[in-house]
Short mmCIF file of C-alpha atoms and ligand atoms in Angstrom, two decimals:
data_model
loop_
_atom_site.label_atom_id
_atom_site.label_comp_id
_atom_site.label_asym_id
_atom_site.label_seq_id
_atom_site.Cartn_x
_atom_site.Cartn_y
_atom_site.Cartn_z
CA MET V 1 118.60 104.62 73.10
CA LEU V 2 116.62 102.31 75.32
CA LYS V 3 112.94 103.18 74.98
CA LEU V 4 111.77 103.34 78.57
CA ASN V 5 108.14 103.90 79.54
CA ASP V 6 108.02 107.68 79.94
CA ASN V 7 104.83 107.48 81.95
CA PHE V 8 107.08 106.72 84.92
CA LEU V 9 108.42 110.27 84.63
CA ARG V 10 104.93 111.52 85.48
CA LEU V 11 104.93 109.74 88.84
CA SER V 12 105.42 111.97 91.84
CA ASP V 13 108.07 110.77 94.27
CA SER V 14 106.56 108.30 96.67
CA TYR V 15 108.39 109.84 99.55
CA LEU V 16 105.72 109.66 102.28
CA PHE V 17 107.03 106.74 104.32
CA THR V 18 110.66 107.49 103.50
CA GLU V 19 110.19 111.02 104.78
CA ILE V 20 108.35 109.82 107.90
CA ASN V 21 111.22 107.43 108.61
CA ARG V 22 113.85 110.10 107.97
CA ARG V 23 112.24 112.62 110.34
CA THR V 24 111.65 109.93 112.96
CA ALA V 25 115.27 108.74 112.75
CA ASP V 26 116.52 112.36 113.08
CA PHE V 27 114.37 112.85 116.16
CA GLN V 28 115.59 109.58 117.67
CA ARG V 29 119.21 110.54 117.06
CA GLN V 30 118.71 113.84 118.86
CA ASN V 31 116.65 112.23 121.65
CA PRO V 32 118.18 108.80 122.21
CA ASP V 33 116.40 108.33 125.56
CA LYS V 34 112.89 108.90 124.16
CA LYS V 35 110.77 105.94 123.10
CA VAL V 36 109.00 106.74 119.85
CA ILE V 37 105.47 105.34 119.45
CA ARG V 38 104.35 104.73 115.89
CA MET V 39 100.65 105.37 115.48
CA GLY V 40 100.83 105.77 111.73
CA VAL V 41 101.36 102.31 110.33
CA GLY V 42 98.70 100.47 108.34
CA ASP V 43 100.02 97.02 109.27
CA VAL V 44 98.36 94.70 111.78
CA SER V 45 100.07 93.88 115.08
CA LEU V 46 98.16 90.80 116.29
CA PRO V 47 99.46 87.37 115.25
CA LEU V 48 97.54 84.95 113.06
CA THR V 49 94.74 83.16 114.89
CA PRO V 50 94.97 79.49 116.05
CA THR V 51 92.64 78.22 113.31
CA VAL V 52 94.78 79.81 110.59
CA ILE V 53 98.00 78.52 112.17
CA ASN V 54 96.58 74.98 112.40
CA ALA V 55 95.64 75.08 108.72
CA LEU V 56 99.14 76.28 107.84
CA HIS V 57 100.66 73.43 109.84
CA SER V 58 98.54 70.73 108.24
CA ALA V 59 98.97 72.12 104.72
CA THR V 60 102.73 72.24 105.29
CA GLN V 61 102.60 68.62 106.43
CA GLU V 62 100.79 67.69 103.20
CA GLN V 63 103.70 69.17 101.27
CA ALA V 64 106.02 66.71 103.04
CA ASP V 65 104.33 63.64 101.60
CA ALA V 66 104.42 62.63 97.93
CA ALA V 67 100.80 61.47 98.17
CA THR V 68 99.51 64.91 99.18
CA PHE V 69 102.23 67.18 97.78
CA GLN V 70 100.96 70.10 95.68
CA GLY V 71 103.03 71.66 92.94
CA TYR V 72 101.68 74.28 90.55
CA GLY V 73 98.06 74.98 91.34
CA PRO V 74 95.42 76.70 89.21
CA GLU V 75 96.57 80.26 88.38
CA VAL V 76 93.14 81.58 89.35
CA GLY V 77 93.12 79.82 92.73
CA TYR V 78 92.05 76.47 94.17
CA LYS V 79 88.40 75.49 94.00
CA PHE V 80 88.27 74.84 97.77
CA LEU V 81 89.03 78.49 98.52
CA LYS V 82 86.76 79.87 95.81
CA GLN V 83 83.97 77.70 97.23
CA ALA V 84 84.64 78.95 100.77
CA ILE V 85 84.44 82.54 99.48
CA ALA V 86 81.26 81.87 97.53
CA ASP V 87 79.61 80.16 100.54
CA ASN V 88 81.03 81.87 103.62
CA TYR V 89 81.62 85.36 102.33
CA TYR V 90 79.06 86.05 99.60
CA ALA V 91 76.18 83.60 100.01
CA LEU V 92 75.86 84.67 103.66
CA ARG V 93 74.96 88.10 102.30
CA ASN V 94 72.68 86.60 99.71
CA ILE V 95 75.11 87.28 96.87
CA HIS V 96 75.78 84.47 94.44
CA PHE V 97 78.70 84.01 92.08
CA ASP V 98 79.94 81.23 89.84
CA LEU V 99 83.33 80.08 91.01
CA ASP V 100 85.03 81.28 87.84
CA GLU V 101 84.02 84.87 88.68
CA ILE V 102 86.18 84.68 91.83
CA LEU V 103 89.96 84.81 91.32
CA ILE V 104 92.43 84.26 94.15
CA ASN V 105 95.52 86.45 94.44
CA ASP V 106 98.44 87.05 96.78
CA GLY V 107 96.80 90.12 98.30
CA ILE V 108 94.96 92.71 96.28
CA ALA V 109 97.71 95.30 95.77
CA SER V 110 98.91 93.68 92.53
CA ASP V 111 95.44 93.05 91.07
CA ILE V 112 94.42 96.64 91.80
CA ALA V 113 97.61 97.95 90.24
CA ASN V 114 97.30 95.63 87.22
CA PHE V 115 93.68 96.32 86.45
CA PRO V 116 94.24 99.49 84.35
CA GLU V 117 95.56 97.31 81.50
CA MET V 118 92.05 95.87 81.10
CA PHE V 119 90.85 99.16 79.63
CA SER V 120 91.61 101.07 76.47
CA ASP V 121 94.38 103.69 76.52
CA ASP V 122 91.91 106.55 76.29
CA ALA V 123 89.70 105.35 79.17
CA LYS V 124 89.24 108.21 81.65
CA VAL V 125 89.93 107.46 85.29
CA LEU V 126 88.33 109.08 88.33
CA ILE V 127 90.02 108.73 91.71
CA THR V 128 88.77 110.17 94.98
CA ASP V 129 91.28 112.24 96.92
CA PRO V 130 92.65 111.54 99.53
CA VAL V 131 93.08 107.81 98.96
CA TYR V 132 95.39 104.78 98.90
CA PRO V 133 98.11 105.92 96.45
CA ALA V 134 98.27 102.75 94.29
CA TYR V 135 95.28 103.77 92.14
CA LEU V 136 96.93 106.99 91.03
CA ASP V 137 100.39 105.53 90.55
CA SER V 138 99.29 102.45 88.60
CA ASN V 139 97.13 104.51 86.25
CA THR V 140 99.95 106.99 85.79
CA MET V 141 102.26 104.11 84.84
CA ALA V 142 99.60 102.93 82.39
CA GLY V 143 99.44 106.39 80.81
CA LYS V 144 95.77 106.94 81.60
CA GLU V 145 94.04 110.31 81.82
CA ILE V 146 93.31 110.76 85.51
CA THR V 147 91.02 113.17 87.36
CA MET V 148 91.16 113.50 91.13
CA LEU V 149 87.92 114.25 92.96
CA SER V 150 88.39 115.96 96.32
CA THR V 151 86.22 114.39 99.00
CA THR V 152 87.37 117.19 101.29
CA LEU V 153 85.75 119.80 99.01
CA TYR V 154 82.83 117.54 98.11
CA PRO V 155 82.21 115.38 101.18
CA THR V 156 78.94 113.70 100.24
CA VAL V 157 78.31 111.33 97.34
CA SER V 158 75.53 113.63 96.10
CA GLU V 159 77.96 116.54 95.96
CA GLN V 160 80.57 114.39 94.20
CA ILE V 161 78.16 113.18 91.54
CA ASN V 162 76.69 116.67 91.13
CA HIS V 163 80.18 118.02 90.64
CA LEU V 164 80.80 115.48 87.86
CA LYS V 165 77.51 116.37 86.22
CA THR V 166 78.06 120.13 86.38
CA THR V 167 81.59 119.92 85.02
CA GLY V 168 80.41 117.57 82.28
CA TYR V 169 83.27 115.19 83.06
CA GLN V 170 82.36 111.56 82.34
CA PRO V 171 84.75 109.00 83.76
CA ASP V 172 84.99 105.48 82.34
CA ILE V 173 86.60 104.02 85.44
CA ILE V 174 85.78 105.03 89.02
CA TYR V 175 87.91 103.93 91.97
CA LEU V 176 86.04 103.67 95.26
CA CYS V 177 87.50 102.50 98.56
CA TYR V 178 85.09 102.09 101.48
CA PRO V 179 85.69 101.98 104.40
CA ASN V 180 88.24 104.44 103.10
CA ASN V 181 91.96 104.48 103.61
CA PRO V 182 92.88 107.06 104.92
CA THR V 183 89.64 108.83 105.94
CA GLY V 184 87.95 105.86 107.60
CA LEU V 185 84.67 106.92 106.02
CA ALA V 186 82.21 104.19 105.04
CA LEU V 187 79.25 104.56 102.67
CA THR V 188 75.71 103.57 103.51
CA PHE V 189 73.59 101.44 101.18
CA ALA V 190 71.91 104.60 99.91
CA GLU V 191 75.22 106.39 99.24
CA LEU V 192 76.91 103.49 97.50
CA GLY V 193 73.66 102.98 95.62
CA GLN V 194 74.04 106.46 94.16
CA TRP V 195 77.44 105.51 92.72
CA VAL V 196 76.09 102.25 91.27
CA GLU V 197 73.20 104.07 89.68
CA TYR V 198 75.54 106.72 88.26
CA ALA V 199 77.97 104.12 86.88
CA ASN V 200 75.20 102.13 85.19
CA LYS V 201 73.70 105.27 83.69
CA GLU V 202 77.03 106.59 82.41
CA HIS V 203 78.37 103.17 81.33
CA ALA V 204 81.30 103.52 83.71
CA ILE V 205 82.89 100.75 85.76
CA ILE V 206 83.49 100.95 89.51
CA LEU V 207 86.64 99.33 90.86
CA PHE V 208 85.66 98.76 94.48
CA ASP V 209 88.36 98.25 97.09
CA ALA V 210 86.88 96.46 100.11
CA ALA V 211 90.17 95.98 102.01
CA TYR V 212 88.66 97.28 105.26
CA GLU V 213 85.27 95.59 104.97
CA ALA V 214 85.81 93.55 108.15
CA PHE V 215 85.72 96.71 110.27
CA ILE V 216 82.17 97.59 109.30
CA GLN V 217 79.88 97.63 112.33
CA ASP V 218 76.97 99.76 111.16
CA GLU V 219 73.92 97.92 109.87
CA ASP V 220 73.27 100.44 107.12
CA VAL V 221 76.75 100.04 105.60
CA PRO V 222 77.18 97.29 102.97
CA HIS V 223 80.19 94.99 103.24
CA SER V 224 80.25 94.27 99.54
CA ILE V 225 79.29 96.50 96.64
CA PHE V 226 77.35 93.52 95.32
CA GLU V 227 74.83 94.03 98.11
CA ILE V 228 73.65 96.93 95.95
CA GLU V 229 71.22 96.13 93.18
CA GLY V 230 72.71 96.67 89.74
CA ALA V 231 76.34 96.38 90.94
CA LYS V 232 76.97 93.15 89.01
CA GLN V 233 76.49 95.18 85.84
CA CYS V 234 79.12 97.80 86.71
CA ALA V 235 81.52 96.78 89.50
CA VAL V 236 84.62 94.73 90.17
CA GLU V 237 85.44 94.06 93.83
CA PHE V 238 88.83 93.56 95.48
CA CYS V 239 88.83 91.80 98.86
CA SER V 240 91.82 91.04 101.03
CA PHE V 241 92.59 88.75 103.96
CA SER V 242 95.29 91.25 105.04
CA LYS V 243 93.28 93.37 107.42
CA SER V 244 90.34 91.00 107.98
CA ALA V 245 92.46 88.05 109.12
CA GLY V 246 95.97 89.43 109.65
CA PHE V 247 97.41 88.12 106.35
CA THR V 248 99.58 91.19 105.59
CA GLY V 249 102.65 88.95 105.71
CA LEU V 250 101.05 85.70 104.55
CA ARG V 251 99.47 87.35 101.44
CA CYS V 252 96.08 86.34 100.11
CA GLY V 253 93.06 88.09 98.64
CA PHE V 254 90.53 87.77 95.85
CA THR V 255 89.12 89.75 92.95
CA VAL V 256 85.56 89.29 91.76
CA VAL V 257 84.71 90.11 88.15
CA PRO V 258 81.01 89.58 87.37
CA LYS V 259 80.29 87.90 84.06
CA GLN V 260 77.56 90.47 83.32
CA ILE V 261 80.14 93.17 82.58
CA ALA V 262 80.75 93.69 78.84
CA ASP V 263 78.98 90.40 78.08
CA GLY V 264 81.60 88.42 79.95
CA LYS V 265 84.51 89.90 78.00
CA LEU V 266 86.05 91.62 81.02
CA LEU V 267 86.02 88.35 82.98
CA HIS V 268 87.36 86.44 80.01
CA ASN V 269 90.19 88.92 79.48
CA TRP V 270 91.04 89.09 83.19
CA ILE V 271 91.27 85.28 83.44
CA ARG V 272 93.43 85.30 80.31
CA ARG V 273 95.67 87.95 81.85
CA VAL V 274 95.98 86.17 85.19
CA CYS V 275 96.85 82.86 83.52
CA THR V 276 99.56 84.58 81.46
CA LYS V 277 101.13 86.75 84.13
CA TYR V 278 100.61 84.87 87.40
CA ASN V 279 101.20 81.35 88.62
CA GLY V 280 98.84 81.29 91.57
CA ALA V 281 98.94 81.96 95.30
CA PRO V 282 100.73 79.32 97.40
CA TYR V 283 98.73 76.21 98.32
CA ILE V 284 99.40 76.46 102.04
CA VAL V 285 98.35 80.11 102.08
CA GLN V 286 95.11 79.29 100.29
CA ARG V 287 94.42 76.55 102.86
CA ALA V 288 95.02 79.17 105.59
CA ALA V 289 92.60 81.57 103.90
CA GLU V 290 90.01 78.79 103.66
CA ALA V 291 90.42 78.26 107.41
CA ALA V 292 90.03 82.01 108.04
CA LEU V 293 86.62 81.77 106.37
CA SER V 294 85.47 78.79 108.46
CA LYS V 295 83.01 79.44 111.30
CA GLN V 296 85.76 79.23 113.91
CA GLY V 297 88.19 81.26 111.77
CA ARG V 298 85.66 84.05 111.35
CA ALA V 299 84.85 84.09 115.07
CA GLU V 300 88.55 84.47 115.89
CA ALA V 301 89.01 87.20 113.30
CA ILE V 302 86.09 89.15 114.74
CA GLU V 303 87.82 89.15 118.14
CA ASN V 304 90.90 90.74 116.54
CA ILE V 305 88.81 93.33 114.74
CA LYS V 306 87.13 94.22 118.05
CA TYR V 307 90.56 94.69 119.60
CA TYR V 308 91.59 97.20 116.91
CA LEU V 309 88.25 98.99 117.08
CA GLN V 310 88.71 99.32 120.86
CA ASN V 311 92.16 100.81 120.19
CA ALA V 312 90.46 103.34 117.93
CA ILE V 313 88.10 104.33 120.76
CA ILE V 314 91.00 104.72 123.21
CA LEU V 315 92.93 106.79 120.69
CA ARG V 316 89.96 109.00 119.94
CA GLU V 317 89.61 109.80 123.63
CA GLY V 318 93.31 110.63 123.83
CA LEU V 319 93.13 112.97 120.86
CA ALA V 320 90.18 114.73 122.47
CA GLU V 321 92.52 115.51 125.40
CA ILE V 322 94.57 117.74 123.12
CA GLY V 323 91.52 119.36 121.60
CA LEU V 324 91.27 117.24 118.46
CA THR V 325 87.82 115.99 117.76
CA VAL V 326 87.37 112.92 115.65
CA LYS V 327 83.88 111.89 114.69
CA PRO V 328 82.89 108.65 116.36
CA ARG V 329 83.59 105.98 113.81
CA GLN V 330 82.80 102.36 114.12
CA ASN V 331 83.75 101.13 110.71
CA SER V 332 87.48 101.64 110.36
CA PRO V 333 90.88 101.16 111.97
CA TYR V 334 91.83 104.72 110.95
CA LEU V 335 91.20 108.06 112.59
CA TRP V 336 91.32 110.95 110.16
CA VAL V 337 91.90 114.17 111.99
CA ASN V 338 91.57 117.78 110.86
CA VAL V 339 94.55 119.38 112.60
CA GLY V 340 94.05 122.96 111.46
CA MET V 341 97.62 123.34 110.18
CA PRO V 342 99.72 121.80 107.39
CA SER V 343 99.94 118.04 107.83
CA TRP V 344 103.73 117.96 108.13
CA ASP V 345 103.76 120.79 110.73
CA PHE V 346 101.46 118.74 112.93
CA PHE V 347 103.56 115.64 112.32
CA ASP V 348 106.68 117.51 113.53
CA MET V 349 104.87 118.94 116.55
CA LEU V 350 103.50 115.53 117.58
CA LEU V 351 106.91 113.94 117.20
CA SER V 352 108.87 116.61 119.06
CA LYS V 353 106.38 117.12 121.89
CA TYR V 354 105.04 113.59 122.46
CA ALA V 355 107.43 111.33 120.53
CA ILE V 356 104.39 109.98 118.64
CA VAL V 357 104.40 109.31 114.89
CA CYS V 358 101.28 109.80 112.77
CA THR V 359 100.84 109.82 108.97
CA PRO V 360 100.55 113.24 107.28
CA GLY V 361 97.29 113.33 105.33
CA VAL V 362 98.82 115.17 102.41
CA GLY V 363 100.73 111.96 101.64
CA PHE V 364 97.40 110.48 100.48
CA GLY V 365 96.70 113.29 98.02
CA LYS V 366 96.45 117.07 97.87
CA ALA V 367 92.99 116.99 99.44
CA GLY V 368 94.55 115.40 102.53
CA GLU V 369 96.46 118.59 103.40
CA GLY V 370 95.55 119.81 106.88
CA PHE V 371 94.74 116.29 108.09
CA VAL V 372 96.67 113.42 109.62
CA ARG V 373 95.87 109.72 109.88
CA PHE V 374 96.17 107.75 113.09
CA SER V 375 96.05 103.99 112.96
CA ALA V 376 94.49 101.71 115.55
CA PHE V 377 96.63 98.75 114.43
CA ALA V 378 99.33 99.26 117.09
CA ASN V 379 99.12 96.98 120.10
CA ARG V 380 96.95 97.96 123.07
CA GLN V 381 99.82 98.80 125.39
CA LEU V 382 101.41 101.23 122.93
CA THR V 383 98.04 102.78 122.15
CA GLN V 384 97.44 103.37 125.86
CA GLU V 385 100.94 104.71 126.34
CA ALA V 386 100.43 107.19 123.50
CA VAL V 387 97.16 108.35 125.04
CA GLU V 388 98.81 108.78 128.46
CA ARG V 389 101.42 111.02 126.89
CA LEU V 390 98.76 113.15 125.25
CA LYS V 391 96.88 113.44 128.57
CA ASN V 392 99.91 114.31 130.68
CA ASN V 393 101.67 116.70 128.35
CA LYS V 394 98.82 118.64 126.87
N1 LIG R 401 93.74 98.64 99.41
C1 LIG R 401 93.85 99.47 100.45
C2 LIG R 401 92.89 100.59 100.60
C3 LIG R 401 94.89 99.29 101.38
O1 LIG R 401 95.01 100.14 102.40
C4 LIG R 401 95.80 98.23 101.19
C5 LIG R 401 96.91 98.00 102.11
O2 LIG R 401 97.16 98.69 103.03
C6 LIG R 401 95.63 97.40 100.09
C7 LIG R 401 94.59 97.63 99.21
C8 LIG R 401 96.57 96.26 99.80
O3 LIG R 401 96.13 95.12 100.41
P1 LIG R 401 96.89 93.71 100.26
O4 LIG R 401 97.66 93.53 101.54
O5 LIG R 401 95.79 92.72 100.10
O6 LIG R 401 97.77 93.77 99.07
#
């Protein structure tokens, strides 16, 4: 008998997007004349900016000439991109890293999903619920003991930490994602500081997903966990160019592992792992990411972020028309809406009445039941059209 990894049997079916597509296709079949508007997707709609495109062109040209051709690059990423990250991403916020603490990847999904293998089999994992499903699935595959912490039941960080203390549960690994997918919530310096203090006290590690960092507008919200004192002792950070610079298709991100953690052993092991299991992100993509971090690249990216944030404002006003209040949020492309009924019932209602698709919150975890997620990543025209429908048909 082939000895398969039985942990895969513990995975729940990842049917969220399949089910959304099935119900949408059924609706479209029955209503061929209706134009469905998808307000659920987490993918960007704006093209890459001119500075990124120029960098792609010139890096491609380099590949055409034997004198500048690049073959295999460093598995951990080219120095030019690590330097751009150290200077234009971290040093701007007064955070300083050695270049070997920064590792380039092809987007953070794989690094996040591969990180559980850095820890012992009996390491206990805490995951907030609702959240991006990869944390739960990758730890399930790795056979870890997982506890979900409902941020619906315990909305504030104080309540969450108190809950851990009263139940006596002590996690070794804590996944945090802020601004959060799907809730859009961001943590202030003080709130994230509570997690850092807790992790240091309990000797836990925080795996911090900063995928939506670029959407942060509030002054009291940190962009990086390393803006918090003590975080270099207890946190690893995952940053992506996907949402900040539209790289969802191009694929580039970076993981930062401070050398302070476990006397440098975590960094050492992670580098060892990367060099064994990965052969590096493409040269031309890394040149594009470097360009995205240039002064001009960042200015262009900010314009795109503003566009999505404006979509979010338009959408929020539209939802108010049908009696759904969404707290004003300035730090996220997602609107997380309490719909007062099961998530899938609302999904069906919205589809049949308005031909609009949202994402049922329960797909992001049990604690997401009763909520749906709207995304501001659609283009402006579709966002406005969706809002018009809500206004006219209410
Ligand atoms: N983390 C979160 C919270 C996300 O929502 C996503 C993608 O949607 C990712 C990570 C994956 O990002 P990447 O495109 O860099 O793999």
